[in-house]
Tab-separated table of C-alpha atoms in Angstrom:
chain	number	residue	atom	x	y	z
A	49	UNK	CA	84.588	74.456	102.831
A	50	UNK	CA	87.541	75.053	105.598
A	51	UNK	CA	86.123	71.729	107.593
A	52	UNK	CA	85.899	69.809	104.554
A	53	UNK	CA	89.893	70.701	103.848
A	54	UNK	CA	90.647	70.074	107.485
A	55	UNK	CA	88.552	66.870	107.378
A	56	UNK	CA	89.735	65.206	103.826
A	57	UNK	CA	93.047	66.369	104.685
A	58	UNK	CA	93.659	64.677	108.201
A	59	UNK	CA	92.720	61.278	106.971
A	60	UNK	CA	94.748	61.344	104.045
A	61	UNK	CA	97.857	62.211	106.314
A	62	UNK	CA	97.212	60.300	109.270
A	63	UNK	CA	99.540	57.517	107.872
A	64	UNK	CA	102.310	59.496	107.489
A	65	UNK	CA	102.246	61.673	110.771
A	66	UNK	CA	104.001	59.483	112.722
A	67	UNK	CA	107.147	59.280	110.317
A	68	UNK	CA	106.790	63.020	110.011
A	69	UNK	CA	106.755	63.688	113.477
A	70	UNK	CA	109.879	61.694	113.564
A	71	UNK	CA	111.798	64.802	111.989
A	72	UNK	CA	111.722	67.327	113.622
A	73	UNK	CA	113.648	69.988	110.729
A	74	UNK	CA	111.859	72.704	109.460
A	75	UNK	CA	110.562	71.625	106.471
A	76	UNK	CA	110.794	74.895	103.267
A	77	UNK	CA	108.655	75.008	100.270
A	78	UNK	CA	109.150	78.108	97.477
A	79	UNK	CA	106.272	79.494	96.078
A	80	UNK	CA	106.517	81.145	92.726
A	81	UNK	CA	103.468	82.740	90.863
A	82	UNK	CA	103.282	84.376	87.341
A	83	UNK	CA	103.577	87.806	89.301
A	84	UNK	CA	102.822	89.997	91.921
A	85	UNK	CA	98.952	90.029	92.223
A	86	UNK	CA	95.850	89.856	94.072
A	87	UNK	CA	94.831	86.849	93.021
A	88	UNK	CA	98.198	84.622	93.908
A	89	UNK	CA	97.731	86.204	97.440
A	90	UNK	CA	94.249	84.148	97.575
A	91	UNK	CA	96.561	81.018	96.786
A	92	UNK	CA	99.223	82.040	99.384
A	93	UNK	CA	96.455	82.425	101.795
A	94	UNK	CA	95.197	78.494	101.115
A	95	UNK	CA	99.130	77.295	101.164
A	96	UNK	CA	99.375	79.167	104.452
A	97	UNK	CA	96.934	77.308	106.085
A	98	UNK	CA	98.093	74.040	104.474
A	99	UNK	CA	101.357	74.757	106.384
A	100	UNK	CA	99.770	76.026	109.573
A	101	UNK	CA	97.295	72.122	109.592
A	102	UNK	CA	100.642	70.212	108.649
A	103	UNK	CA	102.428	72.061	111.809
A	104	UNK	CA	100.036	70.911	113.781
A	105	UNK	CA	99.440	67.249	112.695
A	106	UNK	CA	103.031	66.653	112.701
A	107	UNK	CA	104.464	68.715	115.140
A	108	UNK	CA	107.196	69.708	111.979
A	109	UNK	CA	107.310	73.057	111.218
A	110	UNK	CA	106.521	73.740	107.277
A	111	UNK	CA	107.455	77.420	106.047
A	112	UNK	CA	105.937	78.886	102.866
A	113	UNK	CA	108.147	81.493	100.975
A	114	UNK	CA	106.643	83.607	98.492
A	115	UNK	CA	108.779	84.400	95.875
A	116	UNK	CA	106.438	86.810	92.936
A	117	UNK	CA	108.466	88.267	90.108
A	118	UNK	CA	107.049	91.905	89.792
A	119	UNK	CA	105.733	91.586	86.147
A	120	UNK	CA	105.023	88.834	84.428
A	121	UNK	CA	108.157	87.575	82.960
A	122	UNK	CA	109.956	84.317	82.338
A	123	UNK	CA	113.588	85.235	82.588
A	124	UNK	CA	112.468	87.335	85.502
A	125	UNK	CA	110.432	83.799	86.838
A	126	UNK	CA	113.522	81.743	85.668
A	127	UNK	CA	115.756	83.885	87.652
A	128	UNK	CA	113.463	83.104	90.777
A	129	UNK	CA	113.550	79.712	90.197
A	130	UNK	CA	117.221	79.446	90.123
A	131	UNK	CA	117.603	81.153	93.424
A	132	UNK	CA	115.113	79.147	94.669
A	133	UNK	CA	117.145	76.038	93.730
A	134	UNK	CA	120.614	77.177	94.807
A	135	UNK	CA	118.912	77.226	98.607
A	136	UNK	CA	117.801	73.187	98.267
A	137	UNK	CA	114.455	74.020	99.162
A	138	UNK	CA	112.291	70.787	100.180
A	139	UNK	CA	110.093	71.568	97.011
A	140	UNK	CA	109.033	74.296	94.663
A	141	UNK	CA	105.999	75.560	94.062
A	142	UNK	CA	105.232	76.662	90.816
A	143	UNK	CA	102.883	78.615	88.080
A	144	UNK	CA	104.621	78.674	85.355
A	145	UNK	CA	104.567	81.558	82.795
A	146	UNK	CA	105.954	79.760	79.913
A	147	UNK	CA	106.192	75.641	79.453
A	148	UNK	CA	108.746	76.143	76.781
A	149	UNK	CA	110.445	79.122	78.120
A	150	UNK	CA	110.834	77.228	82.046
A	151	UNK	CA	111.549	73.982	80.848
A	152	UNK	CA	115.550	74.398	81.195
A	153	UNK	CA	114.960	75.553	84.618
A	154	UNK	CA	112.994	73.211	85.738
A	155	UNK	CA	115.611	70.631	84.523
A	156	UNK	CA	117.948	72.020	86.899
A	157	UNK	CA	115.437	71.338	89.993
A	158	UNK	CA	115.085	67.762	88.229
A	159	UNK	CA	119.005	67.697	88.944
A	160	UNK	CA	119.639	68.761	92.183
A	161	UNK	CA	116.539	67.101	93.230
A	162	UNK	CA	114.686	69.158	94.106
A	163	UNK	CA	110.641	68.148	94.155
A	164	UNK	CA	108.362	70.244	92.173
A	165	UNK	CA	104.331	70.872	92.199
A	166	UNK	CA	102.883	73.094	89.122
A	167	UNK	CA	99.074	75.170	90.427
A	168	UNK	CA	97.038	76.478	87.585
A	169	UNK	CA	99.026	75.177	84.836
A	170	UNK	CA	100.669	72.721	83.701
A	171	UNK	CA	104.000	71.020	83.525
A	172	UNK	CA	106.406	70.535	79.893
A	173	UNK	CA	105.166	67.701	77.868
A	174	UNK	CA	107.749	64.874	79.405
A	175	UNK	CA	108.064	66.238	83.045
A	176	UNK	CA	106.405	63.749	85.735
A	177	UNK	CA	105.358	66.806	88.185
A	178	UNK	CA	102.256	66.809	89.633
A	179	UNK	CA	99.246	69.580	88.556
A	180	UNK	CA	96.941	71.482	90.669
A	181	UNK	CA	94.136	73.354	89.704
A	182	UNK	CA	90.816	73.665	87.940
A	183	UNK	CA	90.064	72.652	84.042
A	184	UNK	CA	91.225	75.102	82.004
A	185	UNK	CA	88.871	74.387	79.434
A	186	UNK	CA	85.524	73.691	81.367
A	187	UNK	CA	86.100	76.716	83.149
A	188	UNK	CA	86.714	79.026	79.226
A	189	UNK	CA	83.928	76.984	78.214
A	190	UNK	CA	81.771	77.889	81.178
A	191	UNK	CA	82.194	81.581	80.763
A	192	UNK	CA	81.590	81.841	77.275
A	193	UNK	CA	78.002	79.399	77.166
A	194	UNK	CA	76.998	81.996	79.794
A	195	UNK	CA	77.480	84.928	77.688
A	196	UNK	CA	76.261	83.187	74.533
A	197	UNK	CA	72.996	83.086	77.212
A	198	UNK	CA	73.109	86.705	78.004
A	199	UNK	CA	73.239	87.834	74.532
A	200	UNK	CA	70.810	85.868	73.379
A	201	UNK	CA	72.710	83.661	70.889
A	202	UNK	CA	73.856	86.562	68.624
A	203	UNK	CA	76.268	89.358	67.819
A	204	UNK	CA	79.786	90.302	67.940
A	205	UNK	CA	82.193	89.667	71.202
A	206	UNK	CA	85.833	89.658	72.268
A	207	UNK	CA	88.398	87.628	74.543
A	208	UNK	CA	90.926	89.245	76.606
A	209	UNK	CA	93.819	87.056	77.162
A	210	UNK	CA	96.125	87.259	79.962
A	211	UNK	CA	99.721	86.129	79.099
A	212	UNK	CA	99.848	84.579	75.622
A	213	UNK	CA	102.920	82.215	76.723
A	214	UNK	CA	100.706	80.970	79.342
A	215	UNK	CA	99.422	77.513	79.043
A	216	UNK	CA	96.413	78.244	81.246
A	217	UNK	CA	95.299	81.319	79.555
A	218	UNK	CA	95.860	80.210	75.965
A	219	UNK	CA	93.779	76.963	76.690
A	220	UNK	CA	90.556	79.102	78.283
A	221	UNK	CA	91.222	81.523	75.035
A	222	UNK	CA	91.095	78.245	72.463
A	223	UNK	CA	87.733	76.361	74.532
A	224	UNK	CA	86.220	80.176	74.366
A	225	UNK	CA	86.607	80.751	71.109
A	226	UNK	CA	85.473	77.039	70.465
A	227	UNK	CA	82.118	77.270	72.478
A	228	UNK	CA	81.148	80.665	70.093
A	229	UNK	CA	82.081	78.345	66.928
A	230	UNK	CA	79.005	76.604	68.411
A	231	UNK	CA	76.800	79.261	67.738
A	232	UNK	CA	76.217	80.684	63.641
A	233	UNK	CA	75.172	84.080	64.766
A	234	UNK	CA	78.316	84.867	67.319
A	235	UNK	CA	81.766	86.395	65.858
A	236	UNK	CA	84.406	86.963	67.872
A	237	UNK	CA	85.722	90.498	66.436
A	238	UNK	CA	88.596	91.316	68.497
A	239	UNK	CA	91.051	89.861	71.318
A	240	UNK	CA	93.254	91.846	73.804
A	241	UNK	CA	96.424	90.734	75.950
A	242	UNK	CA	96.701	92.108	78.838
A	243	UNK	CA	99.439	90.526	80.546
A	244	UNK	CA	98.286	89.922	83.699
A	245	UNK	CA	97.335	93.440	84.488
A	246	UNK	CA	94.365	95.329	85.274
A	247	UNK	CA	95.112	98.740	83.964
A	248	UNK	CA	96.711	96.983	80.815
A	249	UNK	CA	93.176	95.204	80.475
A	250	UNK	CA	91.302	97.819	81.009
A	251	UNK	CA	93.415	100.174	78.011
A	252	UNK	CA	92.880	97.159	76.148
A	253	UNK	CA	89.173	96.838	76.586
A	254	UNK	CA	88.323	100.711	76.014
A	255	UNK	CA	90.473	100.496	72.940
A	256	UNK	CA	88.531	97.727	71.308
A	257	UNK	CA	85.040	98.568	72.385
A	258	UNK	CA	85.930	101.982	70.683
A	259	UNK	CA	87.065	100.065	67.424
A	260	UNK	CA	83.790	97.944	67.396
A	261	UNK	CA	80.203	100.037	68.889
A	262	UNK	CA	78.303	97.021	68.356
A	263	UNK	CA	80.290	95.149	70.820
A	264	UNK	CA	77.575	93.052	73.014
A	265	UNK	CA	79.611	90.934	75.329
A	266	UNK	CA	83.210	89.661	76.606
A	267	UNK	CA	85.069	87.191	78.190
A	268	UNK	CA	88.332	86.930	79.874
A	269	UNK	CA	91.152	83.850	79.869
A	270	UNK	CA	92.942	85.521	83.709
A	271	UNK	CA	91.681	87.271	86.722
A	272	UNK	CA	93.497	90.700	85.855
A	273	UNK	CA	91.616	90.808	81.914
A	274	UNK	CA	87.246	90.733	83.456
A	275	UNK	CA	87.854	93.548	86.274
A	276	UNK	CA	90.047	96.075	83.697
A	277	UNK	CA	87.101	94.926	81.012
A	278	UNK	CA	84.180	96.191	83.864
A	279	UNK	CA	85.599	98.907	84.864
A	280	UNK	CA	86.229	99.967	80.586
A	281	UNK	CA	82.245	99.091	80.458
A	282	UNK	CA	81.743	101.389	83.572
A	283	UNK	CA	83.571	104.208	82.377
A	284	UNK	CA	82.571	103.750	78.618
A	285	UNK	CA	78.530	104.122	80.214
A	286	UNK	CA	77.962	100.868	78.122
A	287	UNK	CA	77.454	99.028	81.411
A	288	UNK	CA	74.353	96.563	80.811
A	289	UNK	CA	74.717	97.053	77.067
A	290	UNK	CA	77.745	95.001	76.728
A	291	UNK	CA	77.624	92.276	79.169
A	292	UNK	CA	80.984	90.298	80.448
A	293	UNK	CA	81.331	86.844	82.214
A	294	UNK	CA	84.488	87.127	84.061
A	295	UNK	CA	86.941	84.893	85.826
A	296	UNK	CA	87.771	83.924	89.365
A	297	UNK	CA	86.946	85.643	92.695
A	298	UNK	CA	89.224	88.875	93.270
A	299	UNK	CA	87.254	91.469	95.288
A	300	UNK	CA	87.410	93.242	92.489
A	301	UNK	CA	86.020	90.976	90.221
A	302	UNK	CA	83.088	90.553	93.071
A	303	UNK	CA	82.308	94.115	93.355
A	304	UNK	CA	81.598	94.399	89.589
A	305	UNK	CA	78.963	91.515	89.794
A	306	UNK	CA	77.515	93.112	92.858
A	307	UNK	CA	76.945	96.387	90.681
A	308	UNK	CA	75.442	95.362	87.689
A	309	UNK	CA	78.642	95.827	85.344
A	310	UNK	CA	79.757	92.183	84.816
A	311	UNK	CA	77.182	89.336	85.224
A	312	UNK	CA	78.999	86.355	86.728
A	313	UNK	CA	82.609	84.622	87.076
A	314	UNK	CA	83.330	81.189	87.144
A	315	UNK	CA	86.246	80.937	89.549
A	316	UNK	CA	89.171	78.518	89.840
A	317	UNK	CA	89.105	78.309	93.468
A	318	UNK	CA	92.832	79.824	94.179
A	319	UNK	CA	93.011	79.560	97.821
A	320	UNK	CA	92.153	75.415	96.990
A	321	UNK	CA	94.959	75.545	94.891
A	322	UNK	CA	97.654	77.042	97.287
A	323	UNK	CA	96.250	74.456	99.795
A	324	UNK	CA	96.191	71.118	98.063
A	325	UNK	CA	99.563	72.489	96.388
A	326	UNK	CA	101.044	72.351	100.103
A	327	UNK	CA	99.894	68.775	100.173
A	328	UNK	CA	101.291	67.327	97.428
A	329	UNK	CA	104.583	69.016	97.995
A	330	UNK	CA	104.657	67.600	101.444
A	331	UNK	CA	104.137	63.890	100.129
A	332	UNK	CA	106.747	64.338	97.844
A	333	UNK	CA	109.167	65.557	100.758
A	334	UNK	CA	108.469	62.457	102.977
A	335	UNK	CA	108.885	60.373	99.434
A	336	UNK	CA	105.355	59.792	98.951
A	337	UNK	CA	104.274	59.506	95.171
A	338	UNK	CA	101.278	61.913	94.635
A	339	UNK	CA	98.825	61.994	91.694
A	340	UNK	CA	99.243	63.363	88.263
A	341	UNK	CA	96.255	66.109	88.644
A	342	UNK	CA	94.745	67.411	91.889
A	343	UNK	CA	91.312	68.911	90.587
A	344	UNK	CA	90.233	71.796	93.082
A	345	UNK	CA	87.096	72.457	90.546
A	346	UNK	CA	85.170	75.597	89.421
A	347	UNK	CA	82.653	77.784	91.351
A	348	UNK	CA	79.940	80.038	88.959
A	349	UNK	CA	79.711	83.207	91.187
A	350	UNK	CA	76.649	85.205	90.853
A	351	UNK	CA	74.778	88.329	92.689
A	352	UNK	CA	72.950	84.915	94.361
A	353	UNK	CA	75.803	83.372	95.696
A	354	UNK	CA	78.084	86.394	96.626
């Protein structure tokens, strides 16, 4: 997968090297996630290396700061952001934890002009910005037609969403819940918010498979919600009685599919997206109009394919 980047990526800049090489100033892109956690360090990894190729097809040096609130807040995020502005960085970076609740910010970048890229979201209904990341829905609707598999069609499951402000997690939570509707014998009985946390998640999880014994399955709408729902399963002894499809590849997440407790994940590839983030916030520093949606796809991990 690395060549492939390294490939697809030099031909697409080898236009603009020259004029980049031309400038020789550092060039300084702000990277703000939801929140501190494991799974935006996979995506600081991938812009990391985006920087590190661009240094070295250019000659210019690109630096990546990572800017993660420590809970997953918008004022907290907002306050981030306007930091971030008042240094005129060459572009921000952005997952943003509320479209509503970040739109005034963002308006502020839009003024000092200051470029923006959203990853694994999406911008406020109006804003030309351009999106990175998987589909939202495909990959909600992927999880939940794999449990509908494992359960054989039937019985009574729940959704753990991540941040309900999130435009992300409430679109896997809506396709979810729209791929059971598919199937007569399948209720959805319960949902949890967990906030972008693991130990919330896993509270959450023990608290409804305690309210509901014939639980058979879950599914989650973030990366925190599937590893704080196996390790609930684990602890509960339910594990292979209620089955879970999770989300994404933490190590976490991994291990769980490894031992039995959680069957698959489809992942959003978040390394992809920190990479191809770094990309289109380059072409908009050199003035380059990029696309509307960078799609970095879905991978279905499995105890095959781990």
């Amino acid at each position: 997968m690395k060549t492939a980047f390294l490939l697809a990526t030099a031909i697409m800049l080898a236009p603009l090297a020259a004029r980049a090489a031309d400038d020789h100033a550092p060039l300084r892109f702000v990277l703000i996630p939801k929140t501190v956690h494991p799974w935006f360090d996979k995506v600081n990894t991938g812009a990391r290396a985006a920087a590190d190729l661009l240094e070295k097809t250019t000659g210019r040096k690109v630096e990546i700061e990572y800017r993660a609130p420590q809970t997953a807040d918008v004022s907290s995020q907002n306050d981030i952001i306007e930091r971030a502005i008042a240094t005129h960085p060459d572009g921000l970076i952005l997952d943003l934890l509320d479209e509503k609740g970040n739109h005034a910010t963002m308006l502020e970048a839009v003024d000092e002009k200051v470029p923006m890229t959203v990853f694994d979201s999406l911008p406020p209904e109006g804003m030309d910005i351009t999106a990175v990341g998987a589909d939202f829905c495909e990959q909600g609707t992927i999880a939940a037609q794999r449990l509908a598999g494992l359960i054989g069609e039937k019985g009574e499951v729940a959704i753990m969403i991540g941040v309900p402000t999130a435009p992300n997690h409430t679109r896997r939570a809506e396709c979810e819940r729209a791929a059971f509707a598919k199937y007569p014998q399948i209720r959805v009985v319960a949902t949890g918010i967990d906030n972008d946390s693991i130990e919330t998640a896993q509270k959450q999880a023990s608290a409804i498979m305690q309210a509901h014994p014939d639980l058979v399955g879950w599914v989650a709408c973030d990366a925190s919600g599937p590893v704080g729902i196996g390790q609930a399963i684990r602890e509960s002894g339910r594990t292979g009685k209620v089955k879970e499809v999770g989300l994404d590849n933490l190590n976490d997440m991994i291990q769980l599919i490894r031992d039995g407790v959680a069957d698959s994940s489809a992942s959003s590839r978040p390394e992809m997206q920190g990479y191809w983030a770094v990309i289109a916030a380059w072409q908009q520093a050199l003035g380059q109009k990029t696309p509307k949606y960078i799609d970095t796809g879905i991978d279905v991990l499995t105890r095959k394919n781990i």
